[in-house]
JSON list of C-alpha atoms in Angstrom, two decimals:
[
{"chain": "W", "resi": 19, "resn": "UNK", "atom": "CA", "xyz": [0.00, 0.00, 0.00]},
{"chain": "W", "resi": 20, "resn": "UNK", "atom": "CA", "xyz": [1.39, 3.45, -1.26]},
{"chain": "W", "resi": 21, "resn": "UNK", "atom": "CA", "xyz": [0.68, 6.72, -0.46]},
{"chain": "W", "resi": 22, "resn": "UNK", "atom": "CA", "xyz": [-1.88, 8.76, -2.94]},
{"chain": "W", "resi": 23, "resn": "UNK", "atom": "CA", "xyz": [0.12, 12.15, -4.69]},
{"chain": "W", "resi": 24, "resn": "UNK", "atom": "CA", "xyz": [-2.46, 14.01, -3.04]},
{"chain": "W", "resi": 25, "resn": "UNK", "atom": "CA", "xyz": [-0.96, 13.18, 0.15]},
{"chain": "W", "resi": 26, "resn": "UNK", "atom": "CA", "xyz": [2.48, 13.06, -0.43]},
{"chain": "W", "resi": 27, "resn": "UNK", "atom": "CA", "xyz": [2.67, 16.62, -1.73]},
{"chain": "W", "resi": 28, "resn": "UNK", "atom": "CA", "xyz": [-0.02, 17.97, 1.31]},
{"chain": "W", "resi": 29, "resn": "UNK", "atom": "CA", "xyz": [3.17, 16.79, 3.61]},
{"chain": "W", "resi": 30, "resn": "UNK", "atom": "CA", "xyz": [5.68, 17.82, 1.71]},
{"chain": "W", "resi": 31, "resn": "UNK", "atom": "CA", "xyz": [4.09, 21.27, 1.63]},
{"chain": "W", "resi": 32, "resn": "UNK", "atom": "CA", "xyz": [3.51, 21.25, 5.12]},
{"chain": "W", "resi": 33, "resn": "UNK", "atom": "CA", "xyz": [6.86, 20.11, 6.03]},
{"chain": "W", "resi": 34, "resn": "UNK", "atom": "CA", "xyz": [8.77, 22.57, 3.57]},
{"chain": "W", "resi": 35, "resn": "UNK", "atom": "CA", "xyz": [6.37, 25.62, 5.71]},
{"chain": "W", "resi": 36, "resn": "UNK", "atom": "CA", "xyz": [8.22, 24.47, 8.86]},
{"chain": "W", "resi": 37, "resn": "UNK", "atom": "CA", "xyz": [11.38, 24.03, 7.31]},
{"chain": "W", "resi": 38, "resn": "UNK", "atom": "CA", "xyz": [12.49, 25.99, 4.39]},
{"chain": "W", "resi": 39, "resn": "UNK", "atom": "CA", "xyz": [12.23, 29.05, 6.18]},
{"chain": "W", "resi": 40, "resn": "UNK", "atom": "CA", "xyz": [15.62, 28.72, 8.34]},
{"chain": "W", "resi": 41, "resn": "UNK", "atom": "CA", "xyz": [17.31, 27.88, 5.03]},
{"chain": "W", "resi": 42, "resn": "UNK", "atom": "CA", "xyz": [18.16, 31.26, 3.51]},
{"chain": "W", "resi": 43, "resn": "UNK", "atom": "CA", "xyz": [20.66, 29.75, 0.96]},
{"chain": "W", "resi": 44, "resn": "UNK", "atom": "CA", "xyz": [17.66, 27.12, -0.59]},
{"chain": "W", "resi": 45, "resn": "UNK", "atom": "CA", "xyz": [16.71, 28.36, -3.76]},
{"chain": "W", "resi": 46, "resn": "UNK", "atom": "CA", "xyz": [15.09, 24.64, -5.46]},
{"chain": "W", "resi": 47, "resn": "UNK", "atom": "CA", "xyz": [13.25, 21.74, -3.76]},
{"chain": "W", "resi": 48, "resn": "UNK", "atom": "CA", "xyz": [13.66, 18.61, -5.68]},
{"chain": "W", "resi": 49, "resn": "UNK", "atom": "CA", "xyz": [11.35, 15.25, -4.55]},
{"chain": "W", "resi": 50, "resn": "UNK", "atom": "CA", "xyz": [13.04, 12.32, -5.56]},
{"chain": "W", "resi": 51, "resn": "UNK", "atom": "CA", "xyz": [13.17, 9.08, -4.78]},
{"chain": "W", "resi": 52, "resn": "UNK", "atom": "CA", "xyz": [10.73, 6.14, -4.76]},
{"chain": "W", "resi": 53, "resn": "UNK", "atom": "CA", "xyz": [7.59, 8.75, -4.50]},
{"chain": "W", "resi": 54, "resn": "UNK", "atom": "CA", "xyz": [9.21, 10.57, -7.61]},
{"chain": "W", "resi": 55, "resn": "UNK", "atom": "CA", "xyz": [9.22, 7.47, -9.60]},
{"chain": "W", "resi": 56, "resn": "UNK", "atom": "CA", "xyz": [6.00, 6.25, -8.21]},
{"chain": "W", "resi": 57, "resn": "UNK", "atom": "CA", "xyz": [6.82, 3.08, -6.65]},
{"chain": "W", "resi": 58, "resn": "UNK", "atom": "CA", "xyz": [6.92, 3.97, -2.97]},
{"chain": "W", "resi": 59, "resn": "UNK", "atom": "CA", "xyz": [5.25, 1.77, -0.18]},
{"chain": "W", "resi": 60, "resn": "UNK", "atom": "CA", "xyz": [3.20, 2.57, 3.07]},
{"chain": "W", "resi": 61, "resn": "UNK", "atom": "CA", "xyz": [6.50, 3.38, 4.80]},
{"chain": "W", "resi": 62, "resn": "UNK", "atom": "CA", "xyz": [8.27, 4.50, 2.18]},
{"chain": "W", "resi": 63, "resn": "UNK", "atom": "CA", "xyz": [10.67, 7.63, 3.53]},
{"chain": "W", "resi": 64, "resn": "UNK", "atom": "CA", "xyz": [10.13, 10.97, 1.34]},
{"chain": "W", "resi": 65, "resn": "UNK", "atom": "CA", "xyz": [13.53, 11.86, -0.18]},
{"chain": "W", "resi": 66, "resn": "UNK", "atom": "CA", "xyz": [13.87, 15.65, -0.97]},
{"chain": "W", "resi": 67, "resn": "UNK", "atom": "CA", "xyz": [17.34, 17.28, -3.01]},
{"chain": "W", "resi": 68, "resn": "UNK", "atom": "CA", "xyz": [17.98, 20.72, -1.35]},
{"chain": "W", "resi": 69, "resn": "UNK", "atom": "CA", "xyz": [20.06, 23.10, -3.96]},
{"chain": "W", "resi": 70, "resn": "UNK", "atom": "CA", "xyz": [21.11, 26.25, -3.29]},
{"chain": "W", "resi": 71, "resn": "UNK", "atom": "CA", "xyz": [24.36, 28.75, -1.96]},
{"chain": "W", "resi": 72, "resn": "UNK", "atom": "CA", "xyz": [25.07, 26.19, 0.59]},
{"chain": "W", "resi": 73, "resn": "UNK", "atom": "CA", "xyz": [28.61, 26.43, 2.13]},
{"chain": "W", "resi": 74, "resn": "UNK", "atom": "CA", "xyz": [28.94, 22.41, 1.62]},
{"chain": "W", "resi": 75, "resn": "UNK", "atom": "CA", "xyz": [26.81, 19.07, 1.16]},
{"chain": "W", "resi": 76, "resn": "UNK", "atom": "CA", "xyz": [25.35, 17.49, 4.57]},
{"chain": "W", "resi": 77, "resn": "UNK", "atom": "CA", "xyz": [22.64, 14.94, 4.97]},
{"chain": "W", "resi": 78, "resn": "UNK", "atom": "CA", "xyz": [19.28, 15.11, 7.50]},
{"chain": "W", "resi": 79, "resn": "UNK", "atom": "CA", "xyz": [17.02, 12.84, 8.40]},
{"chain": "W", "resi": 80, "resn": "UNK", "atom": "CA", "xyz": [14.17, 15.07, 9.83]},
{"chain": "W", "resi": 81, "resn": "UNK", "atom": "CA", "xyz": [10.72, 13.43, 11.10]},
{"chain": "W", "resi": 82, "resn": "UNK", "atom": "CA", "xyz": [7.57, 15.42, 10.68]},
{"chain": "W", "resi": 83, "resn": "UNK", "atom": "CA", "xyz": [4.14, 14.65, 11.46]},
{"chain": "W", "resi": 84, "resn": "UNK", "atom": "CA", "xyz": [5.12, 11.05, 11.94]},
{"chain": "W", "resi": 85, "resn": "UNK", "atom": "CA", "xyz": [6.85, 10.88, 8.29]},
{"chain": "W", "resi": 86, "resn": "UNK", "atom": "CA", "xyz": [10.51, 10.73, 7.70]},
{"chain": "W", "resi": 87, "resn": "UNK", "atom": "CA", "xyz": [12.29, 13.15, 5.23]},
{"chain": "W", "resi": 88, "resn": "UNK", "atom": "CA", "xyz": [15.62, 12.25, 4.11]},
{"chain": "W", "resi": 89, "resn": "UNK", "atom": "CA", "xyz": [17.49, 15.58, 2.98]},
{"chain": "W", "resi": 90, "resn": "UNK", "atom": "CA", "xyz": [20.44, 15.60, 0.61]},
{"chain": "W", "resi": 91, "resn": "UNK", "atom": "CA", "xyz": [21.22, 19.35, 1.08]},
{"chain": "W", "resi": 92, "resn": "UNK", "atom": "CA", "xyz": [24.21, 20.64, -1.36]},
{"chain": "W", "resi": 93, "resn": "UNK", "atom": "CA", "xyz": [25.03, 23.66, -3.17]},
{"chain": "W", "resi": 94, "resn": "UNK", "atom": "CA", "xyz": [24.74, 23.74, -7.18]},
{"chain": "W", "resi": 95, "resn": "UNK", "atom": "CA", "xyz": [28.34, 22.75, -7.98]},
{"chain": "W", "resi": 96, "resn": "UNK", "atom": "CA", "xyz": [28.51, 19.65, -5.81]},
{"chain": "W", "resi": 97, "resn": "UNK", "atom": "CA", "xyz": [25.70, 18.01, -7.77]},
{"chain": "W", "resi": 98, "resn": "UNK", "atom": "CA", "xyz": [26.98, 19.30, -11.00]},
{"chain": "W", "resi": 99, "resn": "UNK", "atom": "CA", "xyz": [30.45, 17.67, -10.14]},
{"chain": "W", "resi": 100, "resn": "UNK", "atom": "CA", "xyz": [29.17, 14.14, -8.88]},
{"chain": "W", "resi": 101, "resn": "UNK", "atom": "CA", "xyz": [26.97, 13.76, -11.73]},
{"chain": "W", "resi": 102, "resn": "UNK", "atom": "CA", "xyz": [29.82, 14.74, -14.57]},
{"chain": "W", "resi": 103, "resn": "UNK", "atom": "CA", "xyz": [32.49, 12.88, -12.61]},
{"chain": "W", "resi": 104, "resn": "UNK", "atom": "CA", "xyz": [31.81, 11.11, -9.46]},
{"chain": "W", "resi": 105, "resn": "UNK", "atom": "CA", "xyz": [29.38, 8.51, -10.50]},
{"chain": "W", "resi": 106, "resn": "UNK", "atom": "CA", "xyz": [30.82, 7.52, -13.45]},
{"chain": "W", "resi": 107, "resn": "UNK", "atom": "CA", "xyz": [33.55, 6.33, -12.65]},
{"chain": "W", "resi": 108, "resn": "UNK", "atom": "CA", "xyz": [31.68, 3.36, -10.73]},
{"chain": "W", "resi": 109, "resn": "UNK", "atom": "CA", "xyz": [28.19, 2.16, -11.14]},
{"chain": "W", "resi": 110, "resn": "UNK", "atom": "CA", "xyz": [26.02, 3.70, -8.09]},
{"chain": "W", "resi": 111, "resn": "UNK", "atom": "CA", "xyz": [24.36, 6.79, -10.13]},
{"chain": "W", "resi": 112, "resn": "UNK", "atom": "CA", "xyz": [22.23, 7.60, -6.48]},
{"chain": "W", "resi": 113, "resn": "UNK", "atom": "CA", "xyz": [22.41, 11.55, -7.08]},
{"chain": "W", "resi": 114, "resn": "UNK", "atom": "CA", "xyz": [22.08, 11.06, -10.84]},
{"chain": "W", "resi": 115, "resn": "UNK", "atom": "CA", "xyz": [19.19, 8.90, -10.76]},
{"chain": "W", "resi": 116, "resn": "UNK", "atom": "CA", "xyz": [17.48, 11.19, -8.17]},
{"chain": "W", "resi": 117, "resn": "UNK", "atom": "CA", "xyz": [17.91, 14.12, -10.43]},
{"chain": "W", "resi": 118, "resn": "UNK", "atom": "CA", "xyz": [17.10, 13.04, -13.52]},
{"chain": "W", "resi": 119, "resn": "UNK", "atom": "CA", "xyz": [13.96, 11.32, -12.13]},
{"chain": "W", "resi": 120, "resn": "UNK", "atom": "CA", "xyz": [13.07, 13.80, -9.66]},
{"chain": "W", "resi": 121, "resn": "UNK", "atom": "CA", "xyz": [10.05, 16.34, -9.29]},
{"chain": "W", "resi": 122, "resn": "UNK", "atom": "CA", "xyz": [11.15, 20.24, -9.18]},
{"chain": "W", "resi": 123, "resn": "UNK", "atom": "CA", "xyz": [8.49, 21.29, -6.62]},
{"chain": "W", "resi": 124, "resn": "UNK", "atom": "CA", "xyz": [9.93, 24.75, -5.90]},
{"chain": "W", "resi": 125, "resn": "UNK", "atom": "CA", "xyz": [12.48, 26.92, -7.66]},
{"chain": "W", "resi": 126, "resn": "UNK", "atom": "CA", "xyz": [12.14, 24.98, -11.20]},
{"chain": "W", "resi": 127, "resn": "UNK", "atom": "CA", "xyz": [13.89, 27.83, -12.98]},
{"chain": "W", "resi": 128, "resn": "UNK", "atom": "CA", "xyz": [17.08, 28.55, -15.05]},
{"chain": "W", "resi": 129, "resn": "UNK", "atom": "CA", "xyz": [19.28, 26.68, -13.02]},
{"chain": "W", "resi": 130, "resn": "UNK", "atom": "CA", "xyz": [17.57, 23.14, -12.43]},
{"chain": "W", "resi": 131, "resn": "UNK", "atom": "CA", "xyz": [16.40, 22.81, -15.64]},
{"chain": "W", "resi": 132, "resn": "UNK", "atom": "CA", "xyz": [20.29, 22.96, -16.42]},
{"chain": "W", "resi": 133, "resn": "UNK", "atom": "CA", "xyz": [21.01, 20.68, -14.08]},
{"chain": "W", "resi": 134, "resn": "UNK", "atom": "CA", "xyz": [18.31, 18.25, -14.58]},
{"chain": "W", "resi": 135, "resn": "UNK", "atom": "CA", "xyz": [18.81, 18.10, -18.65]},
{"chain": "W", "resi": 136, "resn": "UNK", "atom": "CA", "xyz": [22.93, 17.66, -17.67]},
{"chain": "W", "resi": 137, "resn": "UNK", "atom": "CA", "xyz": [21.73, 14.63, -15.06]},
{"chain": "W", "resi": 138, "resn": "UNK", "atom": "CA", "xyz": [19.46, 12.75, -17.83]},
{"chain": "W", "resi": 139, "resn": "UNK", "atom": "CA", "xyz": [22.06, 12.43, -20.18]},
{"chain": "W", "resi": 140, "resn": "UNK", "atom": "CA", "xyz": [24.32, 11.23, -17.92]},
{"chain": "W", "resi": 141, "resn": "UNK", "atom": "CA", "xyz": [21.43, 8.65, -16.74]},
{"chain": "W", "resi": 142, "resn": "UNK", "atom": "CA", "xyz": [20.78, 7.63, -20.42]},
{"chain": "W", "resi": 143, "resn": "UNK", "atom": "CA", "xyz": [24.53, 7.17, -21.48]},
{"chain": "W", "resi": 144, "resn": "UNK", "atom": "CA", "xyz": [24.63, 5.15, -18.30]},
{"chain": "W", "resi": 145, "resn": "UNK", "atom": "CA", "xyz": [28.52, 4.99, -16.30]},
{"chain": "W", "resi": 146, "resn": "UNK", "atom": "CA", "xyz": [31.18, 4.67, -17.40]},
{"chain": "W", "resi": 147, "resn": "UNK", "atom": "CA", "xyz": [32.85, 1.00, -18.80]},
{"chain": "W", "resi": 148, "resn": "UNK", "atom": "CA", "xyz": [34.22, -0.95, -16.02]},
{"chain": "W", "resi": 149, "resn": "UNK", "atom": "CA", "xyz": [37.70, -0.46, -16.21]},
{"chain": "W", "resi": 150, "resn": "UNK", "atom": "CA", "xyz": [39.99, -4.10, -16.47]},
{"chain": "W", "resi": 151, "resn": "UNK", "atom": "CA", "xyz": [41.10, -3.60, -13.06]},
{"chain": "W", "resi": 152, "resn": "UNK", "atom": "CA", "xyz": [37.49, -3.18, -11.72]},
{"chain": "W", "resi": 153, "resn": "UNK", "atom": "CA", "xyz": [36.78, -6.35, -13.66]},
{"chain": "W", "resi": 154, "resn": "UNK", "atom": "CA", "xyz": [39.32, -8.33, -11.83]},
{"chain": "W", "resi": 155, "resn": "UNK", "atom": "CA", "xyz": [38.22, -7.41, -8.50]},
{"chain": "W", "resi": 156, "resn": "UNK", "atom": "CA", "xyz": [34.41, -8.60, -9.30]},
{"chain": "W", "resi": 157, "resn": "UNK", "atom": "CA", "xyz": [35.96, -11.62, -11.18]},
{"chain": "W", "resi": 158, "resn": "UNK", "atom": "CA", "xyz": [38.16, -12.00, -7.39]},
{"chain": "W", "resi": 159, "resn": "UNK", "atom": "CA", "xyz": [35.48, -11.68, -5.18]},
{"chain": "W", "resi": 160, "resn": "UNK", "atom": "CA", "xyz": [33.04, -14.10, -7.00]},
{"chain": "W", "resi": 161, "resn": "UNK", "atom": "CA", "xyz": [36.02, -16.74, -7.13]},
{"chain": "W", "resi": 162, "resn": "UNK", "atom": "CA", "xyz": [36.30, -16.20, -3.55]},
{"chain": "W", "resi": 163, "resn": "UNK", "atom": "CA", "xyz": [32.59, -16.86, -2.66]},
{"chain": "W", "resi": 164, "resn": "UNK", "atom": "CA", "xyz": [32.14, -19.66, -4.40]},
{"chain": "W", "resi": 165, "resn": "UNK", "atom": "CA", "xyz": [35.56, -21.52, -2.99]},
{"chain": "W", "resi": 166, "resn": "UNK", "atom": "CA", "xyz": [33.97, -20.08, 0.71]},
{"chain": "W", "resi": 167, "resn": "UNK", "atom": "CA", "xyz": [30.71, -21.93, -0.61]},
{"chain": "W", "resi": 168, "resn": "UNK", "atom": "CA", "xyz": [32.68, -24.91, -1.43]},
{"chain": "W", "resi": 169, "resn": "UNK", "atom": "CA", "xyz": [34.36, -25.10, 1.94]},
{"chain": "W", "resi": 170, "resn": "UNK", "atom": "CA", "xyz": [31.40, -25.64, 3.92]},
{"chain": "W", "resi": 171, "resn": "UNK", "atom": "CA", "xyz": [30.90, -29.10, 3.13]},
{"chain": "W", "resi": 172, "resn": "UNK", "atom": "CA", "xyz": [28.27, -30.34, 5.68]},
{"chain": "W", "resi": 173, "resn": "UNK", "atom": "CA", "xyz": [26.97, -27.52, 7.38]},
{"chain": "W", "resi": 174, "resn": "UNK", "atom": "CA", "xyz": [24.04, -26.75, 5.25]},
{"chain": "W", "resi": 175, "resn": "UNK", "atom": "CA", "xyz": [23.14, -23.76, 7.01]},
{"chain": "W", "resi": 176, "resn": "UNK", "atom": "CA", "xyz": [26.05, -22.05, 6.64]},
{"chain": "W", "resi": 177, "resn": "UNK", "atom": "CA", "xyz": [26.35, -23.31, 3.07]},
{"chain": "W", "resi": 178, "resn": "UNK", "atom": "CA", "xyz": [22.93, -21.65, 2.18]},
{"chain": "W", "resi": 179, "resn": "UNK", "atom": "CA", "xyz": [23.43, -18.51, 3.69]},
{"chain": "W", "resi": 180, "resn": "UNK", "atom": "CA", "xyz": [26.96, -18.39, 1.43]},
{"chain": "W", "resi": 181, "resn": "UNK", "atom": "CA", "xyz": [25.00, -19.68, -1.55]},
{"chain": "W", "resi": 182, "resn": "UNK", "atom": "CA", "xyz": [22.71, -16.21, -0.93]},
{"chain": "W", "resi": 183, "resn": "UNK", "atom": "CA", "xyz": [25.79, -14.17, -0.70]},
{"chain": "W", "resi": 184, "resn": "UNK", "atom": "CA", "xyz": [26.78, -15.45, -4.28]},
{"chain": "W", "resi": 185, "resn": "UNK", "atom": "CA", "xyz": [23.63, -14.90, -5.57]},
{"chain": "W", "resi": 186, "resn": "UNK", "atom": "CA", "xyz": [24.47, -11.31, -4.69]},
{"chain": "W", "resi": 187, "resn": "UNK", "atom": "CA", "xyz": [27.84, -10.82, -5.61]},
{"chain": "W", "resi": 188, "resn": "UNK", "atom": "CA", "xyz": [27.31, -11.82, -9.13]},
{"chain": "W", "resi": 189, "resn": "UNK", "atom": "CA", "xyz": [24.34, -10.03, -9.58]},
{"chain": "W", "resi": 190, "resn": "UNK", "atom": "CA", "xyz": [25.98, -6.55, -7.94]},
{"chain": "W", "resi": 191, "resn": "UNK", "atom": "CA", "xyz": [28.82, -8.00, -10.74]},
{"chain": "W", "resi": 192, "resn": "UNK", "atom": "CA", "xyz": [26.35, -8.22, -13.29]},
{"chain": "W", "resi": 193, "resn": "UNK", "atom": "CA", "xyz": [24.64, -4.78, -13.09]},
{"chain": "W", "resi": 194, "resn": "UNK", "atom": "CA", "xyz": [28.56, -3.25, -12.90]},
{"chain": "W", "resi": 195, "resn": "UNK", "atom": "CA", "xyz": [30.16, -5.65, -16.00]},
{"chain": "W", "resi": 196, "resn": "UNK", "atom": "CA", "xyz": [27.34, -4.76, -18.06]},
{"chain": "W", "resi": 197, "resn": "UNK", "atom": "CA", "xyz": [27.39, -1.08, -17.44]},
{"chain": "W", "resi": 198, "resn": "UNK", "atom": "CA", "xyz": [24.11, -0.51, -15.84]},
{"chain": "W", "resi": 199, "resn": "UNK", "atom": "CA", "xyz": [23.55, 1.63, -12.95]},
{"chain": "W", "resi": 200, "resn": "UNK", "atom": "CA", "xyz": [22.95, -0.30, -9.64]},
{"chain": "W", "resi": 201, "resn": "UNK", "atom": "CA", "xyz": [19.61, -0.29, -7.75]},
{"chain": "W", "resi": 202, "resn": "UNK", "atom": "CA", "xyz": [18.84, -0.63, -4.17]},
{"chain": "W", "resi": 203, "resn": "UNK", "atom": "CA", "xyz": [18.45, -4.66, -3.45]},
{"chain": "W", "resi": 204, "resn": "UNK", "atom": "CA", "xyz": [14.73, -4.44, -3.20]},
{"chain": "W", "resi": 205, "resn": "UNK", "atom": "CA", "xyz": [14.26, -3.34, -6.56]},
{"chain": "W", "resi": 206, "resn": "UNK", "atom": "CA", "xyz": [17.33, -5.47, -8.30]},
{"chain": "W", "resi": 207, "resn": "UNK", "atom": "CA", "xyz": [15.32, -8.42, -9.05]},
{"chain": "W", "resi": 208, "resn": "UNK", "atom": "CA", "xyz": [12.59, -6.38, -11.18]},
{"chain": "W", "resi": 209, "resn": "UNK", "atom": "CA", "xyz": [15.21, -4.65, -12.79]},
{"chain": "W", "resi": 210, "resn": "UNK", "atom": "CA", "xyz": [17.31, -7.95, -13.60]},
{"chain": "W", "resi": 211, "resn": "UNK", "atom": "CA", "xyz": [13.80, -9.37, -15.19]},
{"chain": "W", "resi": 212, "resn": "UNK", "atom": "CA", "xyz": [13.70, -6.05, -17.43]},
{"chain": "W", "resi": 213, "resn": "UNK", "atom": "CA", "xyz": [17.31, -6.44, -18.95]},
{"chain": "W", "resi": 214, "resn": "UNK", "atom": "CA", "xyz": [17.96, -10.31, -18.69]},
{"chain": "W", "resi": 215, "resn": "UNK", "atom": "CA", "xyz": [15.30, -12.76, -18.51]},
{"chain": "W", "resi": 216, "resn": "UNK", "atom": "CA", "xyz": [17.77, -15.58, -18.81]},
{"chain": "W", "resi": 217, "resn": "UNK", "atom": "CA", "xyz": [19.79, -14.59, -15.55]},
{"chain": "W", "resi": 218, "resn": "UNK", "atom": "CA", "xyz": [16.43, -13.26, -13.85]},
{"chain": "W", "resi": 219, "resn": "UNK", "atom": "CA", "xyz": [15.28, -16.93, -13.75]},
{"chain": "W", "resi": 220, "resn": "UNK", "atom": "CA", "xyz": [18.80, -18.46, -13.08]},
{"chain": "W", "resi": 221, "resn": "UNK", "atom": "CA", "xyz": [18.51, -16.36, -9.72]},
{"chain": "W", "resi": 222, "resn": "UNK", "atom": "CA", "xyz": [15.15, -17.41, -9.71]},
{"chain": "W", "resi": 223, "resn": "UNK", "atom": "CA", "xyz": [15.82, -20.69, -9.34]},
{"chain": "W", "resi": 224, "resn": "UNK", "atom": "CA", "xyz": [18.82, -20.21, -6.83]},
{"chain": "W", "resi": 225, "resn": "UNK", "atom": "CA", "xyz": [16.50, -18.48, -4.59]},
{"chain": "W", "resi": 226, "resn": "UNK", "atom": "CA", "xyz": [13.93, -21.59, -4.47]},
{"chain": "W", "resi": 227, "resn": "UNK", "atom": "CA", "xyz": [16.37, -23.72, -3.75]},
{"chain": "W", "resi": 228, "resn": "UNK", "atom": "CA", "xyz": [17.10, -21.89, -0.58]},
{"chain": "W", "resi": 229, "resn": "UNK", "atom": "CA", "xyz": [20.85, -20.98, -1.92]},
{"chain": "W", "resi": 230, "resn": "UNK", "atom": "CA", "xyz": [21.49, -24.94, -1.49]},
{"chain": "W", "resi": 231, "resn": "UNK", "atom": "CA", "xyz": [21.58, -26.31, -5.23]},
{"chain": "W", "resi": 232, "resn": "UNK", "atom": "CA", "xyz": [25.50, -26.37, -6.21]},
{"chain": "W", "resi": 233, "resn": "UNK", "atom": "CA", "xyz": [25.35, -26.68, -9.63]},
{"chain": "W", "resi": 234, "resn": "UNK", "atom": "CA", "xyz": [22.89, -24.34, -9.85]},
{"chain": "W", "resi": 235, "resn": "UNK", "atom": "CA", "xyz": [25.25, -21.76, -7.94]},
{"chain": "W", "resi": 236, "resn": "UNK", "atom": "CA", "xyz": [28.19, -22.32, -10.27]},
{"chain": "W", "resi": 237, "resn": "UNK", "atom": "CA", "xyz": [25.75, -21.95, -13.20]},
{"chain": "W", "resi": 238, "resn": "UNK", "atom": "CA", "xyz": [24.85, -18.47, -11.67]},
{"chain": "W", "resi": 239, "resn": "UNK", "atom": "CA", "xyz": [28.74, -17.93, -11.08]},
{"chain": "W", "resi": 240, "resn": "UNK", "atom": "CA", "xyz": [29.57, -18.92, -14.84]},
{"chain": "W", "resi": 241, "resn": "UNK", "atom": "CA", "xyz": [27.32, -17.18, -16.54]},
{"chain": "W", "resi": 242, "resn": "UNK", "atom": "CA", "xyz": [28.30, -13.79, -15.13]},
{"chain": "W", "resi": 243, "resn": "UNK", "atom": "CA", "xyz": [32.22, -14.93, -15.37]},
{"chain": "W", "resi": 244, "resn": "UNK", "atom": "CA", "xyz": [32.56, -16.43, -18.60]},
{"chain": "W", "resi": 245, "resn": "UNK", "atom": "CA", "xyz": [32.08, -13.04, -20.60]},
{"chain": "W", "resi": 246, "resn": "UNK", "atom": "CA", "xyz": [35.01, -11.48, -18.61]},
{"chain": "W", "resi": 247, "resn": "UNK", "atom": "CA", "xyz": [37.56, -14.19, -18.77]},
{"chain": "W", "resi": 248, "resn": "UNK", "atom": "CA", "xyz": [35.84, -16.95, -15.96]},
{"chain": "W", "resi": 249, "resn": "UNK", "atom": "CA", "xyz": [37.40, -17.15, -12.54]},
{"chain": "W", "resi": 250, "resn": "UNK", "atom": "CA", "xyz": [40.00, -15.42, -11.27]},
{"chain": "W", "resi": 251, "resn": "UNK", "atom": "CA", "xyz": [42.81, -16.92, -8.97]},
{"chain": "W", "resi": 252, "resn": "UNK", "atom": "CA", "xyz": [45.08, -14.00, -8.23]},
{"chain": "W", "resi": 253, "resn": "UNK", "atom": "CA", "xyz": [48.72, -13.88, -7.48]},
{"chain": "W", "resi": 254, "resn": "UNK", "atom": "CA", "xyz": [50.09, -11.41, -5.41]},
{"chain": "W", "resi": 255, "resn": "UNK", "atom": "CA", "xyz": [52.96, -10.47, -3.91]},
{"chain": "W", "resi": 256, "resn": "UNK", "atom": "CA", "xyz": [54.06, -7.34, -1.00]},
{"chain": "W", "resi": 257, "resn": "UNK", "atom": "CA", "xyz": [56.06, -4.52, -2.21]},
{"chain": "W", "resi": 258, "resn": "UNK", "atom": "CA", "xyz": [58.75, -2.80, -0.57]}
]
């Protein structure tokens, strides 16, 4: 159960009454978010971008009426930089996505729509290729779980809450190898059925079998690898 629009913006009016005044630098109010891209739930938090002259970016979590607003309050520049530069250079996109899906509900002039146009094309070209070193790392750490997995011969406990922990790794692998911004977990599985069906029901079937099915795990493991050169067993040594 969500909340109606009606609703959502009555508090967020109320709560930017009580709170915008003792902001003198806030010139734009951006809602963003899960009630932005209409998918929020009963107790869904209401996410809010505060741009202005700020001196620096900070973070509030402020409870009003019983609702919680989470405030990402920064001055023009710092969003301007973390979208062109930040982001990219991984796959989280959290202050891109928000922009480029979020609602101007006050201050929608020159200045947002600048930065809102700059933060959708950055959405839609999506970040930037994982580099080879970034590839080894997710090609190190999925190697590693599944040999952890593989250890734990007879506990089965243990064993299925590793086999859940691969099921992760290679799909926070996944979304990064193939150059699509990540998602928070609760919304990674709907995603994954959007862009790959085939993987979607690989996990799928991981998941039913309570992360106990081996070969079903190093299916999951293989597909993701196998594009990027298949495991990884990395030599090292310590520099001086």
């Amino acid at each position: 159960m969500s909340l109606d629009r009606d609703t959502v913006q009555q508090r967020i009016q109320h709560f930017l009454q009580q709170d915008a005044p003792q902001r003198k630098e806030l010139e734009t109010v951006v809602l963003c978010g899960s009630h932005a891209e209409g998918r929020a739930a009963e107790h869904s938090d209401i996410d809010l971008c505060y741009i202005g002259e700020f001196p620096a970016f900070q973070r509030e979590s402020r409870i009003f009426s019983q609702q919680e607003f989470q405030l990402m309050i920064a001055p023009w520049s710092w969003y301007e930089e973390v979208v062109r530069s930040y982001e990219r250079k991984g796959n989280i996109g959290t202050i891109t996505t928000m922009l480029a899906k979020g609602i101007c509900i006050r201050g929608d002039g020159p200045k947002w729509r600048k930065l809102h146009d700059l933060a959708k094309r950055y959405y839609k070209a999506g970040p930037a290729p994982a580099s080879a070193d970034a590839i080894r790392r997710l090609r190190v750490q999925i190697t590693g779980a599944w040999k952890d997995y593989c250890d734990k011969e007879g506990e089965p406990s243990e064993r299925a809450w590793l086999g859940f922990h691969i099921v992760q790794t290679c799909l926070q692998a996944h979304f990064a190898i193939k150059g699509w911004w990540a998602v928070k977990t609760k919304h990674q599985l709907a995603e994954l059925r959007r862009k790959d069906a085939a993987l979607a029901a690989l996990v799928d079937k991981c998941i039913a079998s309570s992360g106990s099915d081996r070969e079903l795990l190093r299916s999951l493991c293989m597909y993701v690898l196998e594009p990027v050169g298949g495991w990884m067993n990395e030599s090292w040594k310590s520099g001086t």
